[in-house]
mmCIF file with all atom_site columns, C-alpha atoms and ligand atoms in Angstrom:
data_model
loop_
_atom_site.group_PDB
_atom_site.id
_atom_site.type_symbol
_atom_site.label_atom_id
_atom_site.label_alt_id
_atom_site.label_comp_id
_atom_site.label_asym_id
_atom_site.label_entity_id
_atom_site.label_seq_id
_atom_site.pdbx_PDB_ins_code
_atom_site.Cartn_x
_atom_site.Cartn_y
_atom_site.Cartn_z
_atom_site.occupancy
_atom_site.B_iso_or_equiv
_atom_site.pdbx_formal_charge
_atom_site.auth_seq_id
_atom_site.auth_comp_id
_atom_site.auth_asym_id
_atom_site.auth_atom_id
_atom_site.pdbx_PDB_model_num
ATOM   1   C  CA  . UNK A 1 1   ? -3.192  34.297 84.250 1.00 0.00 ? 1   UNK A CA  1
ATOM   2   C  CA  . UNK A 1 2   ? -1.760  33.375 80.859 1.00 0.00 ? 2   UNK A CA  1
ATOM   3   C  CA  . UNK A 1 3   ? -0.713  35.626 78.169 1.00 0.00 ? 3   UNK A CA  1
ATOM   4   C  CA  . UNK A 1 4   ? -2.950  34.569 75.153 1.00 0.00 ? 4   UNK A CA  1
ATOM   5   C  CA  . UNK A 1 5   ? -3.055  35.547 71.666 1.00 0.00 ? 5   UNK A CA  1
ATOM   6   C  CA  . UNK A 1 6   ? -6.540  36.823 70.742 1.00 0.00 ? 6   UNK A CA  1
ATOM   7   C  CA  . UNK A 1 7   ? -6.304  38.151 67.158 1.00 0.00 ? 7   UNK A CA  1
ATOM   8   C  CA  . UNK A 1 8   ? -3.987  39.746 64.532 1.00 0.00 ? 8   UNK A CA  1
ATOM   9   C  CA  . UNK A 1 9   ? -4.360  43.501 63.833 1.00 0.00 ? 9   UNK A CA  1
ATOM   10  C  CA  . UNK A 1 10  ? -5.641  42.712 60.329 1.00 0.00 ? 10  UNK A CA  1
ATOM   11  C  CA  . UNK A 1 11  ? -8.603  40.881 61.866 1.00 0.00 ? 11  UNK A CA  1
ATOM   12  C  CA  . UNK A 1 12  ? -9.771  43.821 63.913 1.00 0.00 ? 12  UNK A CA  1
ATOM   13  C  CA  . UNK A 1 13  ? -11.887 46.340 61.817 1.00 0.00 ? 13  UNK A CA  1
ATOM   14  C  CA  . UNK A 1 14  ? -12.289 49.810 63.312 1.00 0.00 ? 14  UNK A CA  1
ATOM   15  C  CA  . UNK A 1 15  ? -16.106 49.745 63.071 1.00 0.00 ? 15  UNK A CA  1
ATOM   16  C  CA  . UNK A 1 16  ? -16.803 46.220 64.375 1.00 0.00 ? 16  UNK A CA  1
ATOM   17  C  CA  . UNK A 1 17  ? -16.094 44.016 67.409 1.00 0.00 ? 17  UNK A CA  1
ATOM   18  C  CA  . UNK A 1 18  ? -14.303 40.773 66.766 1.00 0.00 ? 18  UNK A CA  1
ATOM   19  C  CA  . UNK A 1 19  ? -15.514 37.783 68.849 1.00 0.00 ? 19  UNK A CA  1
ATOM   20  C  CA  . UNK A 1 20  ? -12.564 35.631 69.948 1.00 0.00 ? 20  UNK A CA  1
ATOM   21  C  CA  . UNK A 1 21  ? -11.480 33.819 72.937 1.00 0.00 ? 21  UNK A CA  1
ATOM   22  C  CA  . UNK A 1 22  ? -8.641  33.878 75.498 1.00 0.00 ? 22  UNK A CA  1
ATOM   23  C  CA  . UNK A 1 23  ? -7.813  30.823 77.664 1.00 0.00 ? 23  UNK A CA  1
ATOM   24  C  CA  . UNK A 1 24  ? -11.380 29.544 77.420 1.00 0.00 ? 24  UNK A CA  1
ATOM   25  C  CA  . UNK A 1 25  ? -13.077 32.938 77.940 1.00 0.00 ? 25  UNK A CA  1
ATOM   26  C  CA  . UNK A 1 26  ? -15.155 34.533 75.203 1.00 0.00 ? 26  UNK A CA  1
ATOM   27  C  CA  . UNK A 1 27  ? -13.608 37.996 74.438 1.00 0.00 ? 27  UNK A CA  1
ATOM   28  C  CA  . UNK A 1 28  ? -14.477 40.888 72.132 1.00 0.00 ? 28  UNK A CA  1
ATOM   29  C  CA  . UNK A 1 29  ? -11.671 42.918 70.764 1.00 0.00 ? 29  UNK A CA  1
ATOM   30  C  CA  . UNK A 1 30  ? -12.023 46.287 68.926 1.00 0.00 ? 30  UNK A CA  1
ATOM   31  C  CA  . UNK A 1 31  ? -10.008 49.112 67.732 1.00 0.00 ? 31  UNK A CA  1
ATOM   32  C  CA  . UNK A 1 32  ? -11.004 52.472 69.131 1.00 0.00 ? 32  UNK A CA  1
ATOM   33  C  CA  . UNK A 1 33  ? -9.156  55.606 67.989 1.00 0.00 ? 33  UNK A CA  1
ATOM   34  C  CA  . UNK A 1 34  ? -6.196  53.504 67.016 1.00 0.00 ? 34  UNK A CA  1
ATOM   35  C  CA  . UNK A 1 35  ? -6.145  51.593 70.372 1.00 0.00 ? 35  UNK A CA  1
ATOM   36  C  CA  . UNK A 1 36  ? -6.774  47.991 70.698 1.00 0.00 ? 36  UNK A CA  1
ATOM   37  C  CA  . UNK A 1 37  ? -9.174  47.054 73.521 1.00 0.00 ? 37  UNK A CA  1
ATOM   38  C  CA  . UNK A 1 38  ? -10.850 43.975 74.846 1.00 0.00 ? 38  UNK A CA  1
ATOM   39  C  CA  . UNK A 1 39  ? -13.668 43.049 77.068 1.00 0.00 ? 39  UNK A CA  1
ATOM   40  C  CA  . UNK A 1 40  ? -15.473 39.903 78.226 1.00 0.00 ? 40  UNK A CA  1
ATOM   41  C  CA  . UNK A 1 41  ? -18.229 38.864 75.944 1.00 0.00 ? 41  UNK A CA  1
ATOM   42  C  CA  . UNK A 1 42  ? -20.538 38.502 78.904 1.00 0.00 ? 42  UNK A CA  1
ATOM   43  C  CA  . UNK A 1 43  ? -22.893 41.172 79.962 1.00 0.00 ? 43  UNK A CA  1
ATOM   44  C  CA  . UNK A 1 44  ? -22.750 41.742 83.790 1.00 0.00 ? 44  UNK A CA  1
ATOM   45  C  CA  . UNK A 1 45  ? -26.581 42.060 83.891 1.00 0.00 ? 45  UNK A CA  1
ATOM   46  C  CA  . UNK A 1 46  ? -27.477 38.438 83.239 1.00 0.00 ? 46  UNK A CA  1
ATOM   47  C  CA  . UNK A 1 47  ? -24.283 36.993 81.733 1.00 0.00 ? 47  UNK A CA  1
ATOM   48  C  CA  . UNK A 1 48  ? -25.590 37.003 78.199 1.00 0.00 ? 48  UNK A CA  1
ATOM   49  C  CA  . UNK A 1 49  ? -23.250 37.608 75.259 1.00 0.00 ? 49  UNK A CA  1
ATOM   50  C  CA  . UNK A 1 50  ? -22.539 41.169 74.019 1.00 0.00 ? 50  UNK A CA  1
ATOM   51  C  CA  . UNK A 1 51  ? -21.151 40.125 70.641 1.00 0.00 ? 51  UNK A CA  1
ATOM   52  C  CA  . UNK A 1 52  ? -24.153 40.978 68.575 1.00 0.00 ? 52  UNK A CA  1
ATOM   53  C  CA  . UNK A 1 53  ? -24.783 44.349 70.144 1.00 0.00 ? 53  UNK A CA  1
ATOM   54  C  CA  . UNK A 1 54  ? -24.508 47.684 68.291 1.00 0.00 ? 54  UNK A CA  1
ATOM   55  C  CA  . UNK A 1 55  ? -20.925 48.995 68.447 1.00 0.00 ? 55  UNK A CA  1
ATOM   56  C  CA  . UNK A 1 56  ? -20.558 52.710 67.988 1.00 0.00 ? 56  UNK A CA  1
ATOM   57  C  CA  . UNK A 1 57  ? -17.971 55.343 69.153 1.00 0.00 ? 57  UNK A CA  1
ATOM   58  C  CA  . UNK A 1 58  ? -16.210 52.708 71.268 1.00 0.00 ? 58  UNK A CA  1
ATOM   59  C  CA  . UNK A 1 59  ? -19.349 51.718 73.104 1.00 0.00 ? 59  UNK A CA  1
ATOM   60  C  CA  . UNK A 1 60  ? -21.178 48.366 72.825 1.00 0.00 ? 60  UNK A CA  1
ATOM   61  C  CA  . UNK A 1 61  ? -24.867 48.059 73.551 1.00 0.00 ? 61  UNK A CA  1
ATOM   62  C  CA  . UNK A 1 62  ? -26.098 44.751 75.047 1.00 0.00 ? 62  UNK A CA  1
ATOM   63  C  CA  . UNK A 1 63  ? -28.601 43.340 72.417 1.00 0.00 ? 63  UNK A CA  1
ATOM   64  C  CA  . UNK A 1 64  ? -30.853 41.980 75.213 1.00 0.00 ? 64  UNK A CA  1
ATOM   65  C  CA  . UNK A 1 65  ? -31.649 44.905 77.614 1.00 0.00 ? 65  UNK A CA  1
ATOM   66  C  CA  . UNK A 1 66  ? -29.659 47.845 76.262 1.00 0.00 ? 66  UNK A CA  1
ATOM   67  C  CA  . UNK A 1 67  ? -26.864 48.270 78.923 1.00 0.00 ? 67  UNK A CA  1
ATOM   68  C  CA  . UNK A 1 68  ? -23.938 50.075 77.349 1.00 0.00 ? 68  UNK A CA  1
ATOM   69  C  CA  . UNK A 1 69  ? -20.314 49.549 78.009 1.00 0.00 ? 69  UNK A CA  1
ATOM   70  C  CA  . UNK A 1 70  ? -17.012 51.382 76.854 1.00 0.00 ? 70  UNK A CA  1
ATOM   71  C  CA  . UNK A 1 71  ? -14.952 48.761 75.141 1.00 0.00 ? 71  UNK A CA  1
ATOM   72  C  CA  . UNK A 1 72  ? -11.716 50.181 76.266 1.00 0.00 ? 72  UNK A CA  1
ATOM   73  C  CA  . UNK A 1 73  ? -12.360 50.559 79.978 1.00 0.00 ? 73  UNK A CA  1
ATOM   74  C  CA  . UNK A 1 74  ? -15.375 48.115 80.452 1.00 0.00 ? 74  UNK A CA  1
ATOM   75  C  CA  . UNK A 1 75  ? -17.154 51.091 82.096 1.00 0.00 ? 75  UNK A CA  1
ATOM   76  C  CA  . UNK A 1 76  ? -20.912 50.871 82.234 1.00 0.00 ? 76  UNK A CA  1
ATOM   77  C  CA  . UNK A 1 77  ? -22.399 53.996 80.686 1.00 0.00 ? 77  UNK A CA  1
ATOM   78  C  CA  . UNK A 1 78  ? -26.133 52.956 80.605 1.00 0.00 ? 78  UNK A CA  1
ATOM   79  C  CA  . UNK A 1 79  ? -27.919 50.216 82.623 1.00 0.00 ? 79  UNK A CA  1
ATOM   80  C  CA  . UNK A 1 80  ? -30.938 48.166 81.326 1.00 0.00 ? 80  UNK A CA  1
ATOM   81  C  CA  . UNK A 1 81  ? -32.575 50.633 78.961 1.00 0.00 ? 81  UNK A CA  1
ATOM   82  C  CA  . UNK A 1 82  ? -34.503 48.599 76.571 1.00 0.00 ? 82  UNK A CA  1
ATOM   83  C  CA  . UNK A 1 83  ? -35.819 45.061 75.763 1.00 0.00 ? 83  UNK A CA  1
ATOM   84  C  CA  . UNK A 1 84  ? -34.425 43.376 72.675 1.00 0.00 ? 84  UNK A CA  1
ATOM   85  C  CA  . UNK A 1 85  ? -33.998 46.869 71.131 1.00 0.00 ? 85  UNK A CA  1
ATOM   86  C  CA  . UNK A 1 86  ? -37.400 48.231 71.926 1.00 0.00 ? 86  UNK A CA  1
ATOM   87  C  CA  . UNK A 1 87  ? -37.886 51.187 74.348 1.00 0.00 ? 87  UNK A CA  1
ATOM   88  C  CA  . UNK A 1 88  ? -39.427 50.470 77.672 1.00 0.00 ? 88  UNK A CA  1
ATOM   89  C  CA  . UNK A 1 89  ? -40.718 52.656 80.473 1.00 0.00 ? 89  UNK A CA  1
ATOM   90  C  CA  . UNK A 1 90  ? -38.736 53.240 83.624 1.00 0.00 ? 90  UNK A CA  1
ATOM   91  C  CA  . UNK A 1 91  ? -40.835 50.943 85.814 1.00 0.00 ? 91  UNK A CA  1
ATOM   92  C  CA  . UNK A 1 92  ? -40.147 48.168 83.417 1.00 0.00 ? 92  UNK A CA  1
ATOM   93  C  CA  . UNK A 1 93  ? -36.459 48.927 83.370 1.00 0.00 ? 93  UNK A CA  1
ATOM   94  C  CA  . UNK A 1 94  ? -36.428 48.487 87.193 1.00 0.00 ? 94  UNK A CA  1
ATOM   95  C  CA  . UNK A 1 95  ? -38.227 45.148 86.870 1.00 0.00 ? 95  UNK A CA  1
ATOM   96  C  CA  . UNK A 1 96  ? -35.953 43.884 84.197 1.00 0.00 ? 96  UNK A CA  1
ATOM   97  C  CA  . UNK A 1 97  ? -32.883 45.114 86.154 1.00 0.00 ? 97  UNK A CA  1
ATOM   98  C  CA  . UNK A 1 98  ? -34.142 42.690 88.868 1.00 0.00 ? 98  UNK A CA  1
ATOM   99  C  CA  . UNK A 1 99  ? -32.350 44.725 91.576 1.00 0.00 ? 99  UNK A CA  1
ATOM   100 C  CA  . UNK A 1 100 ? -28.911 44.318 90.002 1.00 0.00 ? 100 UNK A CA  1
ATOM   101 C  CA  . UNK A 1 101 ? -26.859 47.569 90.275 1.00 0.00 ? 101 UNK A CA  1
ATOM   102 C  CA  . UNK A 1 102 ? -24.996 48.962 87.343 1.00 0.00 ? 102 UNK A CA  1
ATOM   103 C  CA  . UNK A 1 103 ? -21.832 47.012 86.843 1.00 0.00 ? 103 UNK A CA  1
ATOM   104 C  CA  . UNK A 1 104 ? -18.847 47.422 84.638 1.00 0.00 ? 104 UNK A CA  1
ATOM   105 C  CA  . UNK A 1 105 ? -17.915 44.543 82.179 1.00 0.00 ? 105 UNK A CA  1
ATOM   106 C  CA  . UNK A 1 106 ? -14.620 42.850 82.679 1.00 0.00 ? 106 UNK A CA  1
ATOM   107 C  CA  . UNK A 1 107 ? -11.907 44.417 80.515 1.00 0.00 ? 107 UNK A CA  1
ATOM   108 C  CA  . UNK A 1 108 ? -8.583  43.153 79.461 1.00 0.00 ? 108 UNK A CA  1
ATOM   109 C  CA  . UNK A 1 109 ? -5.273  45.207 78.702 1.00 0.00 ? 109 UNK A CA  1
ATOM   110 C  CA  . UNK A 1 110 ? -4.245  44.413 75.198 1.00 0.00 ? 110 UNK A CA  1
ATOM   111 C  CA  . UNK A 1 111 ? -0.589  44.229 74.197 1.00 0.00 ? 111 UNK A CA  1
ATOM   112 C  CA  . UNK A 1 112 ? 0.760   44.100 70.674 1.00 0.00 ? 112 UNK A CA  1
ATOM   113 C  CA  . UNK A 1 113 ? 3.752   42.295 69.372 1.00 0.00 ? 113 UNK A CA  1
ATOM   114 C  CA  . UNK A 1 114 ? 4.140   42.967 65.598 1.00 0.00 ? 114 UNK A CA  1
ATOM   115 C  CA  . UNK A 1 115 ? 0.804   42.033 64.195 1.00 0.00 ? 115 UNK A CA  1
ATOM   116 C  CA  . UNK A 1 116 ? -0.297  39.896 67.105 1.00 0.00 ? 116 UNK A CA  1
ATOM   117 C  CA  . UNK A 1 117 ? -2.603  41.090 69.908 1.00 0.00 ? 117 UNK A CA  1
ATOM   118 C  CA  . UNK A 1 118 ? -2.496  39.447 73.310 1.00 0.00 ? 118 UNK A CA  1
ATOM   119 C  CA  . UNK A 1 119 ? -4.346  39.660 76.696 1.00 0.00 ? 119 UNK A CA  1
ATOM   120 C  CA  . UNK A 1 120 ? -3.589  38.152 80.102 1.00 0.00 ? 120 UNK A CA  1
ATOM   121 C  CA  . UNK A 1 121 ? -6.585  35.815 80.775 1.00 0.00 ? 121 UNK A CA  1
HETATM 122 S  S1  . LIG B 2 .   ? -28.220 40.821 79.615 1.00 0.00 ? 201 LIG B S1  1
HETATM 123 FE FE1 . LIG B 2 .   ? -27.239 42.687 79.070 1.00 0.00 ? 201 LIG B FE1 1
HETATM 124 S  S2  . LIG B 2 .   ? -28.472 44.244 79.704 1.00 0.00 ? 201 LIG B S2  1
HETATM 125 FE FE2 . LIG B 2 .   ? -29.456 42.377 80.350 1.00 0.00 ? 201 LIG B FE2 1
#
């Protein structure tokens, strides 16, 4: 792993995720309650990007099937709950999940040096 600069503090707004990259990996960085956090921009369900998902109260919602993840821990808090933002019945949720069990998204510890933010990636 290599320590990689991902952003400056001025680039990270408290109500948005910033899409950046670290050592060739797409990464999302956010500020949650004053803490800088980063996760992979890759939903563990089908590997699709999370960047355009709704971000609220430190949680990002996958724009494809509604899985939700805490940006500061990567913890999965909801698994396959919708289809491109539309509600779906439980039977359809199971079909879309395709047998994949709820999984956390990869998270990165963020370190700060002055105005610069880094992760090991
Ligand atoms: S790709 Fe994210 S929930 Fe399906």
